[in-house]
Every structure is written in C-alpha cells, then in structure tokens.
Amino acid sequence: MAVSEEEYKLKFFVDKGFVRKKCRVCNAAFWTLDESREVCGDSPCQEYEFIGRELKANVDVSSIRRLFLGFFEGKDHRILKPYPVVARWRDDIYLTIASIAVFQPFVTEGIVPPPANPLVISQPCIRLVDIDNVGLTAGRHLTIFEMGGHHAFNYPGEEVYWKEETVEYCHEFLTNLVGIDEKSITYKEDFWVGGGNAGPDVEVCVDGLELATLVFMCLKVVDEEKYVPMPVKVVDTGYGIERFTWFLTGKPTAFHAIYGNLINDVAVNAGLEVPDEELLSRVARASALMRVERGKTLEELRRELSSVTKIPLEVLEREVAPFEMVSALVDHSKCIAFMLSDGVVPSNVGEGYLARLVIRRGLRLCNLLRLEEGYLKRLVNIQLNLWSDFYPKLLEAKKAIDEILDLEEEKFKLLVSRGRSFILKALKELKGKSLPLDSLLQLYDSHGLPPELVKEEAENLGVKLQVPGNFYGLVARLHQQTRASKAQPEYDVRGLPPTKALYYEDQHQLVFEAKVLKSGEGYVILDQTCFYPRGGGQDSDRGLLLHGDLRVEVVDAVKVGDVVVHVINGKIPEGVRVKGEVNAERRLGLTRHHSATHVLLEAIRRVIGVHAWQSGAQKWPDRAHIDITHYKQLSPQELETIENLANNVVFKNLPVKTYFLGRRKAEDTYGLEIYQGGVVPGKDVRIVEVEGWNAQACGGTHVSSTGEIGLIKVVKVDRIQDGILRFEFKAGRAALDYVRELEKQMYSTAQVLESSVDQVPYAASKLKLEVKQLRKEVEKLKSRVMESLMPSIRERYRRGEQIIDVELVDVDYDDMIALAEKAVREMSEAVLLLLSRRADNSLLTVACGPKAIEKGFEANRVASEIVQVAGGKAGGKRDIAKGIVEDLNKVKEKIKELNLKLL
C-alpha cells in the first residue's frame, strides 16, 4: 500500500535534525542523523558491523528483558505476564507469532478493553515459516524468540500516545539505556500487515541489524487491496530481546549470545572442533548481505556465502556447516520445550503437527551430527531449566515432556527404517527424471519422511532432486492456519433483531409464547425462544410450535449470528403468535451429558496431566464423546481413577453456576483454560462453573448441581488419530440403561456357561483353556490328515508327474501352504497345485520346487494363468503363490493344458 511521506514526517525527527534519505541498495526511505549515510542500516543492505565489538559487559537475555520492562514500567506502563506460545484465545492461528497477537482480535477491534493501557510485555513467540534459515543467518532467524512489546490503545477522544511518543521512547531506550550512538540509528519506513490489521511502521536498525519495529496500527484489512479505519488506533511495537543481547555482546552469532557455553558444549558432544570465532565472525558479518530467498537450495546459499566471504567452499562445509546445524538444534530444542510445556501433544493436525515438525527436524539434526540416542530429550531438559526462572511453568510438565520425546524418537526411528519403501515407490518410475516439489512435500506431509533422506535414496536411483532451502518453512506454511471455519449461513436473517434467548434466562422453562418474525419454506424465526440451537457440540432441542389447531414439529434449531432459526416440518404464517413446547426428556438428556462433559474433562486432566486439552466434543440425549490430546493409551487403572473422580463430583452434588463475565475478567479469573471448548466470540463470556471443580466458557444448557447428572459411565476409549483419544460415555438414565444392559448380558452369559453370575470370570477362563486344548487337538488331527496325502503325492512324482494337483475340501491357506512347502522341499522338480473347495469358490495354492523354477516354472505366474481362465485373483512369489478361483472345472482344464505342454 502506498503511504504518504507525511505519515512518517514526525515532529521528533524534524526537531532532532533527522533527514529523510533513500537507500541506494533497496530504495527504501529512512530517517537518519548522518547526512552522509547512503544505506538504510538494515540487512541485506549492510554488513553486521557490531560483531566483535562488546558494548556492554555481563549481558544476557534475562538482563535485557529486565532492562526493557523496567524502562517502560518507569514510563507508566503496566508489566503483563507473558501469554502461552499456543494461541488458544485465537481461532485463526495456532501459535503466538507476535506480542500483538495476544490482543487480537478482541482488544484491537474495541470489543474488549485491554488489561492495562498502556502496557508492556516480553512475549515468547514462535514462527516456523523461516525454520530452514535458522543457523544459516547467524541468528537473524530463530524459531522461538522473545518480543518485547509496549502497546497503547487509543480510543476516540481517549488518546494515550501515538507516533511521536512511540519513536521518542524508542530513541531514549536505545541511546540512554542501551548506549547506542544516535548517529548510527536509522528509522526505515515500511507498511505492516498482520492478523487482519495494518498500518505504517518504522524499522529501527543499527549497524545492519533490525532491533525493533514500531507499528502504528490503524487499519483493518477487508481484502488484499482494501483497508478501512480501525475503531482503536494501536501502538504495536516489537523489540527483539535476543537481538539486543546479540548486538550488545558483539558475539559471532546470536546463538552464542543467547545460549552462552551451551552452543560449544553441544558441538563438543557431537565430536566437532569448535570453530575459530574469527571465522564465524567473518561468516556472520557477510551473512547479513545474503538474500535468503525462498526456493534456493542449501548448496546455492553456501556457494553465495563463499563468494561473498572469499572463504573456500570446502572450509564452509567442513567447519561452519556442522556448527550451523548445532545452532539450529539448540534453537529447536528451546522451541520444543516451550510448545510441549504449554500442553501441545505431537499429532498430525494443528499445533500438534507443527510441534512434530520441529521435533522431527531436531531428531534429524541429531542423526546428522551423530549424537547419541535420547540427546534431543536431554537438550530439551537443559532448556527447561535454563528458562524456568522467568517461565516457571516450563518445569510443571517435565515428566510428560520426557515421555512424549521418548515416544516421538521411537516413532521417528521406525519411520526412517520403514520409510525407504515409500521413497522407492515414489522414485521407481523417475529414473533420469526429477522428483517434483509437490511429491517431496507429500512424502513429508503424509509419511513424515525428511527431504534429506529422500535425496539420499534419489541419488542412489539416479533421480534428480533439489531440496529447496525453505522446505520445512513450506510445510509449516501449509499447516499454520487453524481449524477455524466460517460456515456460510443457510438462512437470510438480514434486518432481523437478535432472538431473545429464554433458555439462558431460565433453563427449566420449556413452554413459551413468541411472535413469528419471519416464515420461510421449512423454517421460522421468532422474537424469543426456549429452543436451544445447535452449538458447542450440543445437539439442538426439539419439540412443537402450536398456533390454533396447527401443530408443527421443530426438528432442529440453528443460530445464524444472533438469530435463532427453527427448522420445522410444515408452515406457519408470518406475524402470528405461537406457543412453543420443548421436548423435556430430550433437553434433560442433552443437559446431563453437557454437564458431564465438563466434569469428565477436569477428571481426565487431573489424572493424565494439564497437557490434555479438549480437541472436540459432541453431546446427544443418550450419549456423548469428548476428544482429548494425549500421547499414549490409558491404562485400566487410569481409566478407573478418572471415572471414580468424575462420579465423586456427582455424589458431592456441587453447585453448577452459569453467569456472564467480561472477557478480560473471565481470563484473569480462570485463565485461558476456559477455552477448552474453543474460542467464544463477543465482549462477554458465559461461564459455567462447577463450584470447586472447574470453570469453562460455554454456551450450552447445564444442570443446577452435579447430583442432577446421575451416574457417569465411560463406555470406551479409542485412539481416533495420533495424539487424540476419544472418550465415549453415558450419563444419567442413559448410563443406568447401559449398566442394566450389561447386567442382562452377564446373566445370559452365566446361563450359557451354566454358572452363577459371580462365577462367570472363572467359568469363562476354564472354557477358554478347554477351547485352547481342543484347538491343539484339532491342529494335530489336521496335520495328520495333510500328512496322509504325502504318500500319494510321492507316488505320482515317482511315476514322473511334474505338475501334481490335489483336490481338498474346506482346508485353509495355512495348512495348504505347509503341505505344499514340505512337498517341494522333498520333490525339487515338482509343481504342486492344491485346490480347496468351498461353498462359493475355491482356494488355490501353487508351489514350485527349486529345480522346477530353474526349468522356467514360477508359482505366481502359474497361479495368474489359472485365475485368468477360471476367474478370481492370485498373487505371490516365484516359489509359492495363492489365490481364489471361481470355476473349478476350468481350473482342471488349465491343469491338463499345462501337463500337455510338458509332453
């Protein structure tokens, strides 16, 4: 978007004597006190001139964080605690990618007031779209970083501060606290877009490094080309806490500044010689000039760096490249520590997919560096301890994190060992050709196969393959958008007022009167209703609408915006008054199951850990299920404990309260755990609180006390996908009916076993043992029967028959194969054809002895020829094959034909 120069021509710049110039490299406009300056001060227009120059001693990430927060606290900003790296308050992104993401969309849209105004925060952020560049650019790219943000929210008539003060604060921080010569500071003009908002910004650069971005967010993005003014003008700043640390220490790379001795320790563990700091400094300075363009291969980037630095390519590959891998591994281990500690469970969807991407890239780096098994887990544990002073939550999930990483490493090892077959299948038709990028992405996306492994196999097969330098970033980009889906309204509700929700005013009210505001084909819209519409995984109420002698069934209710649409069997005139009657038994079943879901969820989390998050739920009148993130199957003991905990809550008859709270107050009071069922829109949040147990944001119908739920019975727990367990359960009368049905089945089983009910387990065990013994006897008899066929087969072979066919009745494949293998071991020139007749078709087994194969007979080919004429299907190897045939007479004709060929 073209922005006027006046947007950036601040009084602060003019009064201080800044001049506006154009960068001779990138042509961007920038402001500087150095009239002789020709470049904007940002990479890739300028080298990193700060490397090798220590501006402050004893500086680390923690001290810079304290310096930043303390400065703005002194400017009357309230310090906020950091939010999680998983953006569970958003329905458009999975991960917190910037400090402003904490306040989008509710605060920035003016729906909810900010927690303080102005405020300051040091927010851990994760961005994976540039994951491939981590390590290559000396620290310009990180997967995880702290963004120091001071924010002001300016409402009409209530301005806190805007552009002038924002730039002045930044300049004071850089010069007075950090100690930077103001002549080396440039303010580069740009336009920022993100999270549905936009605005002009200035990038604050010093000696080749962008240290901060100051965004003046004032526009809402309607589409790619259209912007409209925001109701709130927001100061959105991002100070790179790690970048300031790097800048002040002058270390060769940001990784040295962030992690200190840990970088060299990992290098030593990998058996590497720690590279000379002067060599790394030369590479780092020059890396600022590299345009890490998406799509370039790693080899191309290395050649470009060699050309810029004049360092031989073999030196870069031998001494620098392994150290870059070490840097990436250490960075990834911190990212993993934060993601898993915030409750992410690796899976194949959502944030779980992104976590697995980082974990598997970390494991691949461990393999390439020849580090011992379990090293990634060890490194993640170091990170948990390293950052726990400011982020104490990191250590709370240590046990679960260890178990997750052990499981993920085992899965990765299995994947690599089995994955070569998938690779070979994808490559076998491509000899001399190139593997398309889409196919390479598919091999990772569907099978988790690292591109480096695919490339190794491709080279062995003579297939051309170039792995783009941003491969993992492309994968991350495919999965960074969330599950949010915007359903298109099926009904036109324009111009209609919000439907008054009587089901919230009194959940026990099931009869009401209302006016028909709109009537269409198969639906009506009322001014008020007791019918709960489908939402939050709860099925809708059903019942009747009455008008005079007219009785119309309500079969569904859906919400479109703030309007409830009643789906009906029939037609009701517009403008009349109707009486509504909600089906009481259905409502009670739905209500019990919804409240039971809340109770059961908390029991699950208390038993298996706070990493367990609801990923889906559905409630019907007679049953419900809840999907939970968890990395392994439950033990019977864990399930029993969960069920007991949930039912103890029922027995205590705890009060269940429903009330509306302002979003900010709700989050401050109960935390982001209230969004277990997903993000709830609007300024106010409806809280369902089971007193002393848990609280969730929820719009469903609920009991008044837990005793009304009745018995909660978990019917089964299934792993519906990797990282997700589904708990199916019943509550109240449905649970009682289920238990009674089980009881009936138990009595029936007792009758069959001729046992009392309490002796059923003993009787069943005894029966199982007897069946096992009988099966052994049957196997012995079958073996004798099959053995009895050998004399006639031997006699036919002795008479000179090479193709020997044997017809059997109701013999299975295992016994046929055993007989066939024994026969051809003894009679090496024989071709044995076994046919087992069944009611609708026949089983076929073909076996060829070693000498028969030498003569040109192959079992799979013979079986294939037979089914071609007799119908059916077959497959196998040269020595043995099996199949199903449809026409036994044609099989016999084919056998005669084969015998004639031998004559």
Coordinates of N, CA, C and O in Angstrom, one line a residue, residues 351-501:
E351 N -1.6 -27.5 15.9 CA -0.4 -27.2 16.6 C 0.4 -28.5 16.9 O 1.6 -28.4 17.0
G352 N -0.3 -29.6 17.0 CA 0.4 -30.9 17.2 C 1.3 -31.2 16.0 O 2.4 -31.8 16.2
Y353 N 0.8 -30.9 14.8 CA 1.6 -31.2 13.6 C 2.8 -30.3 13.6 O 3.9 -30.7 13.3
L354 N 2.7 -29.0 14.0 CA 3.8 -28.1 14.0 C 4.8 -28.5 15.0 O 6.0 -28.4 14.8
A355 N 4.4 -29.0 16.2 CA 5.3 -29.5 17.2 C 6.1 -30.7 16.7 O 7.3 -30.8 16.9
R356 N 5.4 -31.6 16.0 CA 6.1 -32.8 15.5 C 7.1 -32.4 14.4 O 8.2 -33.0 14.3
L357 N 6.7 -31.4 13.6 CA 7.7 -30.9 12.6 C 9.0 -30.5 13.2 O 10.1 -30.8 12.8
V358 N 8.9 -29.7 14.3 CA 10.1 -29.2 14.9 C 10.9 -30.3 15.6 O 12.1 -30.4 15.5
I359 N 10.1 -31.2 16.3 CA 10.8 -32.4 16.9 C 11.5 -33.3 15.9 O 12.7 -33.6 16.1
R360 N 10.9 -33.6 14.8 CA 11.5 -34.4 13.8 C 12.7 -33.8 13.1 O 13.7 -34.4 12.8
R361 N 12.6 -32.5 12.9 CA 13.8 -31.8 12.4 C 14.9 -31.8 13.4 O 16.1 -32.0 13.0
G362 N 14.6 -31.7 14.7 CA 15.6 -31.8 15.7 C 16.2 -33.1 15.8 O 17.4 -33.3 15.9
L363 N 15.4 -34.2 15.7 CA 15.9 -35.6 15.7 C 16.8 -35.8 14.4 O 17.8 -36.5 14.5
R364 N 16.4 -35.3 13.3 CA 17.2 -35.4 12.1 C 18.5 -34.7 12.2 O 19.6 -35.3 11.8
L365 N 18.5 -33.6 12.9 CA 19.8 -32.9 13.1 C 20.7 -33.7 14.1 O 21.9 -33.8 13.9
C366 N 20.1 -34.3 15.1 CA 20.8 -35.2 16.0 C 21.5 -36.3 15.2 O 22.7 -36.7 15.4
N367 N 20.7 -36.9 14.3 CA 21.3 -38.0 13.5 C 22.4 -37.5 12.6 O 23.5 -38.2 12.5
L368 N 22.3 -36.4 12.0 CA 23.3 -35.8 11.1 C 24.6 -35.5 11.9 O 25.7 -35.6 11.4
L369 N 24.4 -35.1 13.1 CA 25.5 -34.7 14.0 C 26.1 -35.9 14.7 O 27.0 -35.8 15.5
R370 N 25.5 -37.1 14.5 CA 25.9 -38.4 15.1 C 25.8 -38.3 16.6 O 26.7 -38.8 17.3
L371 N 24.8 -37.6 17.2 CA 24.6 -37.5 18.6 C 23.9 -38.8 19.1 O 23.1 -39.4 18.3
E372 N 24.1 -39.1 20.3 CA 23.6 -40.4 20.9 C 22.0 -40.3 21.0 O 21.4 -39.3 21.0
E373 N 21.5 -41.5 21.0 CA 20.0 -41.6 21.2 C 19.6 -41.0 22.5 O 20.2 -41.1 23.5
G374 N 18.5 -40.2 22.4 CA 18.0 -39.5 23.6 C 18.6 -38.2 23.8 O 18.2 -37.5 24.8
Y375 N 19.4 -37.7 22.9 CA 20.1 -36.5 23.1 C 19.2 -35.3 23.0 O 19.3 -34.3 23.8
L376 N 18.2 -35.4 22.1 CA 17.2 -34.2 22.0 C 16.5 -34.1 23.3 O 16.3 -32.9 23.8
K377 N 16.0 -35.1 23.9 CA 15.4 -35.0 25.2 C 16.3 -34.4 26.3 O 15.8 -33.5 27.0
R378 N 17.5 -34.8 26.3 CA 18.5 -34.2 27.2 C 18.6 -32.7 27.0 O 18.6 -31.9 28.0
L379 N 18.7 -32.3 25.7 CA 18.8 -30.9 25.4 C 17.6 -30.1 25.8 O 17.7 -29.0 26.3
V380 N 16.4 -30.7 25.5 CA 15.2 -30.0 25.9 C 15.1 -29.8 27.4 O 14.7 -28.8 27.9
N381 N 15.6 -30.8 28.2 CA 15.6 -30.7 29.7 C 16.5 -29.5 30.1 O 16.2 -28.8 31.1
I382 N 17.6 -29.4 29.4 CA 18.5 -28.3 29.7 C 17.8 -27.0 29.5 O 17.9 -26.0 30.3
Q383 N 17.0 -26.9 28.4 CA 16.3 -25.6 28.1 C 15.2 -25.4 29.1 O 15.0 -24.2 29.5
L384 N 14.6 -26.4 29.6 CA 13.5 -26.2 30.6 C 14.1 -25.6 31.9 O 13.5 -24.7 32.5
N385 N 15.3 -26.0 32.3 CA 15.9 -25.4 33.4 C 16.5 -24.1 33.2 O 16.5 -23.2 34.0
L386 N 17.0 -23.9 32.0 CA 17.7 -22.6 31.6 C 16.7 -21.4 31.6 O 17.1 -20.3 32.0
W387 N 15.4 -21.6 31.2 CA 14.5 -20.5 31.1 C 13.4 -20.5 32.2 O 12.5 -19.7 32.2
S388 N 13.5 -21.4 33.2 CA 12.4 -21.6 34.2 C 12.3 -20.4 35.2 O 11.3 -20.3 35.8
D389 N 13.4 -19.6 35.3 CA 13.3 -18.5 36.3 C 12.2 -17.6 35.9 O 11.4 -17.1 36.8
F390 N 12.2 -17.2 34.6 CA 11.1 -16.2 34.2 C 9.9 -17.0 33.7 O 8.8 -16.4 33.7
Y391 N 10.0 -18.2 33.4 CA 8.9 -19.0 32.9 C 8.8 -20.3 33.8 O 9.1 -21.4 33.3
P392 N 8.3 -20.2 35.0 CA 8.3 -21.3 35.9 C 7.4 -22.5 35.5 O 7.6 -23.6 35.9
K393 N 6.5 -22.2 34.6 CA 5.5 -23.2 34.1 C 6.3 -24.3 33.3 O 5.8 -25.4 33.2
L394 N 7.5 -23.9 32.8 CA 8.2 -24.9 32.0 C 8.5 -26.2 32.7 O 8.4 -27.3 32.1
L395 N 8.7 -26.2 34.0 CA 9.1 -27.4 34.7 C 7.9 -28.2 35.2 O 8.1 -29.4 35.6
E396 N 6.7 -27.6 35.1 CA 5.5 -28.4 35.6 C 5.2 -29.6 34.8 O 4.6 -30.6 35.3
A397 N 5.5 -29.6 33.5 CA 5.1 -30.7 32.7 C 6.3 -31.6 32.3 O 6.3 -32.3 31.3
K398 N 7.4 -31.5 33.1 CA 8.7 -32.2 32.7 C 8.5 -33.7 32.5 O 9.0 -34.3 31.5
K399 N 7.7 -34.4 33.3 CA 7.5 -35.8 33.2 C 6.8 -36.2 31.9 O 7.3 -37.1 31.1
A400 N 5.8 -35.4 31.6 CA 5.0 -35.7 30.3 C 5.9 -35.4 29.1 O 5.9 -36.1 28.1
I401 N 6.7 -34.3 29.2 CA 7.6 -33.9 28.1 C 8.6 -35.1 27.8 O 8.9 -35.4 26.7
D402 N 9.2 -35.6 28.9 CA 10.1 -36.7 28.7 C 9.5 -37.9 28.0 O 10.0 -38.5 27.1
E403 N 8.3 -38.3 28.4 CA 7.6 -39.4 27.8 C 7.2 -39.1 26.4 O 7.4 -40.0 25.5
I404 N 6.8 -37.9 26.1 CA 6.5 -37.5 24.7 C 7.7 -37.7 23.8 O 7.6 -38.2 22.7
L405 N 8.8 -37.1 24.3 CA 10.0 -37.1 23.4 C 10.6 -38.6 23.3 O 11.1 -38.9 22.2
D406 N 10.4 -39.4 24.3 CA 10.8 -40.8 24.1 C 10.0 -41.5 23.0 O 10.5 -42.2 22.1
L407 N 8.7 -41.2 23.1 CA 7.7 -41.8 22.1 C 8.0 -41.3 20.7 O 8.0 -42.1 19.7
E408 N 8.2 -40.0 20.6 CA 8.5 -39.4 19.3 C 9.8 -39.9 18.7 O 9.8 -40.1 17.4
E409 N 10.8 -40.1 19.5 CA 12.0 -40.6 18.9 C 11.9 -42.0 18.4 O 12.4 -42.4 17.4
E410 N 11.1 -42.9 19.2 CA 10.8 -44.2 18.7 C 10.1 -44.2 17.4 O 10.4 -45.0 16.5
K411 N 9.1 -43.4 17.3 CA 8.3 -43.3 16.1 C 9.1 -42.8 14.9 O 9.0 -43.3 13.8
F412 N 10.0 -41.9 15.2 CA 10.9 -41.4 14.1 C 11.9 -42.5 13.6 O 12.1 -42.6 12.4
K413 N 12.4 -43.3 14.5 CA 13.3 -44.3 14.2 C 12.6 -45.4 13.3 O 13.1 -45.8 12.3
L414 N 11.4 -45.7 13.7 CA 10.6 -46.6 13.0 C 10.2 -46.1 11.6 O 10.3 -46.8 10.6
L415 N 9.9 -44.8 11.5 CA 9.6 -44.1 10.3 C 10.7 -44.2 9.3 O 10.6 -44.6 8.1
V416 N 11.9 -43.9 9.8 CA 13.1 -43.9 8.9 C 13.4 -45.3 8.4 O 13.7 -45.5 7.2
S417 N 13.3 -46.3 9.3 CA 13.6 -47.7 8.9 C 12.5 -48.2 7.9 O 12.9 -49.0 6.9
R418 N 11.3 -47.9 8.0 CA 10.2 -48.3 7.1 C 10.0 -47.4 5.9 O 9.5 -47.8 4.9
G419 N 10.5 -46.2 6.1 CA 10.2 -45.2 5.1 C 10.8 -45.4 3.7 O 10.3 -44.8 2.7
R420 N 11.9 -46.1 3.7 CA 12.6 -46.3 2.4 C 11.7 -46.9 1.3 O 11.8 -46.7 0.2
S421 N 10.8 -47.8 1.8 CA 9.9 -48.4 0.8 C 8.9 -47.4 0.2 O 8.6 -47.5 -1.0
F422 N 8.4 -46.4 1.0 CA 7.6 -45.4 0.4 C 8.4 -44.5 -0.6 O 7.9 -44.1 -1.6
I423 N 9.7 -44.3 -0.2 CA 10.5 -43.5 -1.1 C 10.8 -44.2 -2.4 O 10.6 -43.6 -3.5
L424 N 11.1 -45.5 -2.3 CA 11.4 -46.3 -3.5 C 10.2 -46.3 -4.4 O 10.3 -46.2 -5.7
K425 N 9.0 -46.4 -3.8 CA 7.8 -46.5 -4.6 C 7.6 -45.2 -5.4 O 7.2 -45.2 -6.5
A426 N 7.9 -44.1 -4.7 CA 7.7 -42.7 -5.3 C 8.7 -42.5 -6.4 O 8.5 -41.7 -7.4
L427 N 9.9 -43.1 -6.3 CA 11.0 -42.8 -7.2 C 11.2 -43.8 -8.3 O 11.9 -43.5 -9.3
K428 N 10.6 -45.0 -8.2 CA 11.0 -46.1 -9.1 C 10.7 -45.7 -10.6 O 11.3 -46.2 -11.5
E429 N 9.7 -44.9 -10.8 CA 9.3 -44.5 -12.2 C 10.0 -43.3 -12.7 O 9.8 -42.8 -13.8
L430 N 10.9 -42.7 -11.9 CA 11.5 -41.4 -12.2 C 13.0 -41.5 -12.6 O 13.6 -40.4 -12.6
K431 N 13.5 -42.6 -12.9 CA 14.9 -42.7 -13.2 C 15.3 -41.8 -14.3 O 14.7 -41.8 -15.4
G432 N 16.3 -40.9 -14.1 CA 16.8 -39.9 -15.0 C 15.9 -38.7 -15.1 O 16.2 -37.7 -15.8
K433 N 14.8 -38.7 -14.3 CA 13.9 -37.5 -14.3 C 14.1 -36.8 -12.9 O 14.9 -37.2 -12.1
S434 N 13.3 -35.8 -12.7 CA 13.3 -35.0 -11.4 C 12.0 -35.3 -10.6 O 10.9 -35.5 -11.2
L435 N 12.2 -35.4 -9.3 CA 11.0 -35.5 -8.4 C 10.4 -34.2 -8.2 O 11.1 -33.2 -7.7
P436 N 9.1 -34.0 -8.5 CA 8.5 -32.6 -8.3 C 8.5 -32.3 -6.8 O 8.4 -33.1 -6.0
L437 N 8.5 -30.9 -6.6 CA 8.4 -30.4 -5.2 C 7.2 -30.9 -4.5 O 7.2 -31.3 -3.3
D438 N 6.0 -30.9 -5.2 CA 4.8 -31.4 -4.6 C 4.9 -32.8 -4.1 O 4.3 -33.1 -3.0
S439 N 5.6 -33.7 -4.8 CA 5.8 -35.1 -4.4 C 6.7 -35.1 -3.2 O 6.4 -35.9 -2.3
L440 N 7.7 -34.3 -3.1 CA 8.6 -34.2 -2.0 C 7.8 -33.8 -0.7 O 8.0 -34.3 0.4
L441 N 7.0 -32.8 -0.9 CA 6.1 -32.3 0.2 C 5.2 -33.3 0.7 O 4.9 -33.5 1.9
Q442 N 4.6 -34.1 -0.3 CA 3.7 -35.1 0.0 C 4.3 -36.3 0.8 O 3.7 -36.8 1.8
L443 N 5.6 -36.6 0.5 CA 6.3 -37.6 1.2 C 6.5 -37.2 2.7 O 6.5 -38.1 3.6
Y444 N 6.7 -35.9 2.9 CA 6.8 -35.5 4.3 C 5.5 -35.4 5.0 O 5.3 -35.8 6.1
D445 N 4.5 -34.8 4.3 CA 3.2 -34.5 4.9 C 2.5 -35.8 5.2 O 1.8 -35.8 6.3
S446 N 2.5 -36.8 4.3 CA 1.8 -38.0 4.5 C 2.5 -39.0 5.3 O 2.0 -39.8 6.1
H447 N 3.9 -39.1 5.2 CA 4.7 -40.1 5.8 C 5.8 -39.6 6.7 O 6.4 -40.4 7.3
G448 N 5.9 -38.3 6.8 CA 6.9 -37.7 7.7 C 8.4 -38.0 7.3 O 9.3 -37.9 8.1
L449 N 8.6 -38.2 6.0 CA 9.9 -38.6 5.5 C 10.8 -37.3 5.3 O 10.4 -36.5 4.4
P450 N 11.9 -37.2 6.0 CA 12.7 -35.9 5.8 C 13.2 -35.8 4.4 O 13.6 -36.9 3.8
P451 N 13.3 -34.6 3.8 CA 13.8 -34.5 2.4 C 15.2 -34.9 2.2 O 15.6 -35.4 1.2
E452 N 16.0 -34.8 3.3 CA 17.4 -35.3 3.2 C 17.5 -36.8 2.9 O 18.3 -37.3 2.1
L453 N 16.6 -37.5 3.6 CA 16.6 -39.0 3.4 C 16.1 -39.3 2.0 O 16.6 -40.2 1.3
V454 N 15.1 -38.6 1.5 CA 14.6 -38.8 0.2 C 15.7 -38.5 -0.9 O 15.9 -39.3 -1.8
K455 N 16.5 -37.5 -0.6 CA 17.5 -37.1 -1.5 C 18.6 -38.2 -1.6 O 19.1 -38.5 -2.7
E456 N 18.9 -38.8 -0.5 CA 19.9 -39.9 -0.5 C 19.5 -41.0 -1.3 O 20.2 -41.5 -2.2
E457 N 18.2 -41.4 -1.2 CA 17.7 -42.6 -2.0 C 17.6 -42.2 -3.5 O 17.8 -43.0 -4.3
A458 N 17.2 -40.9 -3.7 CA 17.1 -40.4 -5.1 C 18.4 -40.5 -5.8 O 18.5 -41.0 -7.0
E459 N 19.5 -40.1 -5.1 CA 20.8 -40.1 -5.8 C 21.2 -41.6 -6.0 O 21.9 -41.8 -7.1
N460 N 20.9 -42.5 -5.2 CA 21.2 -43.9 -5.4 C 20.5 -44.5 -6.6 O 21.0 -45.4 -7.3
L461 N 19.3 -43.9 -6.9 CA 18.5 -44.4 -8.1 C 18.7 -43.6 -9.3 O 18.0 -43.9 -10.3
G462 N 19.5 -42.6 -9.3 CA 19.7 -41.7 -10.4 C 18.6 -40.8 -10.7 O 18.4 -40.3 -11.8
V463 N 17.8 -40.4 -9.7 CA 16.7 -39.5 -9.8 C 17.2 -38.1 -9.4 O 17.9 -38.0 -8.3
K464 N 16.9 -37.1 -10.2 CA 17.4 -35.8 -9.8 C 16.4 -35.2 -8.8 O 15.2 -35.3 -8.9
L465 N 17.0 -34.5 -7.8 CA 16.2 -33.9 -6.7 C 16.9 -32.8 -6.1 O 18.1 -32.9 -5.7
Q466 N 16.3 -31.6 -6.1 CA 16.8 -30.4 -5.4 C 15.9 -30.1 -4.3 O 14.7 -29.9 -4.5
V467 N 16.4 -30.1 -3.1 CA 15.6 -29.7 -1.9 C 15.7 -28.2 -1.7 O 16.8 -27.7 -1.5
P468 N 14.5 -27.5 -1.8 CA 14.6 -26.1 -1.7 C 15.0 -25.7 -0.3 O 14.7 -26.4 0.7
G469 N 15.7 -24.6 -0.1 CA 16.3 -24.2 1.2 C 15.2 -23.9 2.2 O 15.4 -23.9 3.4
N470 N 14.0 -23.6 1.7 CA 12.9 -23.3 2.6 C 11.9 -24.4 2.7 O 10.7 -24.2 3.0
F471 N 12.3 -25.7 2.6 CA 11.4 -26.8 2.5 C 10.5 -26.9 3.8 O 9.3 -27.0 3.7
Y472 N 11.1 -26.9 5.0 CA 10.3 -27.0 6.2 C 9.4 -25.8 6.4 O 8.4 -25.9 7.0
G473 N 9.9 -24.6 5.9 CA 9.0 -23.4 6.0 C 7.8 -23.6 5.2 O 6.7 -23.2 5.5
L474 N 7.9 -24.2 4.0 CA 6.8 -24.5 3.1 C 5.8 -25.4 3.8 O 4.6 -25.2 3.8
V475 N 6.3 -26.5 4.5 CA 5.5 -27.4 5.2 C 4.7 -26.7 6.3 O 3.5 -26.8 6.5
A476 N 5.5 -25.8 7.1 CA 4.9 -25.1 8.2 C 3.8 -24.2 7.7 O 2.7 -24.0 8.3
R477 N 4.0 -23.5 6.5 CA 3.0 -22.6 6.0 C 1.7 -23.3 5.6 O 0.7 -22.8 5.7
L478 N 1.9 -24.6 5.2 CA 0.7 -25.4 4.8 C -0.2 -25.6 6.0 O -1.4 -25.8 5.9
H479 N 0.4 -25.6 7.2 CA -0.3 -26.0 8.4 C -0.5 -24.9 9.5 O -0.9 -25.2 10.6
Q480 N -0.1 -23.7 9.2 CA -0.1 -22.7 10.2 C -1.5 -22.1 10.4 O -1.8 -21.5 11.5
Q481 N -2.4 -22.2 9.4 CA -3.7 -21.7 9.6 C -4.5 -22.7 10.4 O -4.3 -23.9 10.3
T482 N -5.5 -22.2 11.2 CA -6.2 -23.0 12.2 C -7.4 -23.7 11.6 O -7.8 -23.6 10.5
R483 N -8.0 -24.4 12.6 CA -9.2 -25.2 12.3 C -10.4 -24.3 12.1 O -11.5 -24.7 11.8
A484 N -10.3 -22.9 12.3 CA -11.4 -22.0 12.2 C -12.1 -22.2 10.8 O -11.5 -22.1 9.8
S485 N -13.3 -22.4 10.8 CA -14.1 -22.4 9.6 C -15.3 -21.5 9.7 O -16.0 -21.5 10.7
K486 N -15.5 -20.8 8.7 CA -16.6 -19.9 8.7 C -17.8 -20.5 7.9 O -17.8 -20.4 6.7
A487 N -18.8 -21.0 8.6 CA -19.9 -21.7 7.9 C -20.7 -20.6 7.2 O -21.0 -19.6 7.8
Q488 N -21.1 -20.8 6.0 CA -22.0 -19.9 5.3 C -23.4 -20.0 5.8 O -24.0 -21.1 5.9
P489 N -24.1 -18.9 6.2 CA -25.5 -19.0 6.7 C -26.4 -19.6 5.7 O -26.3 -19.3 4.5
E490 N -27.2 -20.5 6.1 CA -28.2 -21.1 5.2 C -29.5 -20.3 5.1 O -30.3 -20.6 4.2
Y491 N -29.7 -19.4 6.0 CA -30.9 -18.6 6.0 C -30.6 -17.1 6.0 O -29.6 -16.7 6.6
D492 N -31.5 -16.4 5.3 CA -31.3 -14.9 5.2 C -32.0 -14.3 6.5 O -33.2 -14.3 6.7
V493 N -31.1 -13.7 7.4 CA -31.6 -13.1 8.6 C -31.4 -11.6 8.6 O -31.4 -11.0 9.7
R494 N -31.0 -11.1 7.5 CA -30.8 -9.6 7.4 C -31.9 -8.8 7.9 O -33.1 -9.1 7.5
G495 N -31.7 -7.8 8.7 CA -32.7 -6.9 9.1 C -33.5 -7.4 10.3 O -34.4 -6.7 10.8
L496 N -33.2 -8.6 10.8 CA -33.9 -9.1 11.9 C -33.2 -8.9 13.2 O -32.0 -8.9 13.3
P497 N -33.9 -8.6 14.3 CA -33.3 -8.3 15.6 C -32.8 -9.6 16.2 O -33.2 -10.7 15.8
P498 N -31.8 -9.6 17.2 CA -31.4 -10.8 17.9 C -32.5 -11.5 18.5 O -33.4 -10.9 19.1
T499 N -32.5 -12.8 18.5 CA -33.5 -13.6 19.2 C -33.3 -13.6 20.7 O -32.2 -13.9 21.1
K500 N -34.3 -13.3 21.5 CA -34.2 -13.3 22.9 C -34.0 -14.8 23.4 O -34.9 -15.6 23.1
A501 N -32.9 -15.1 24.0 CA -32.6 -16.5 24.4 C -33.2 -16.8 25.8 O -32.5 -16.6 26.8

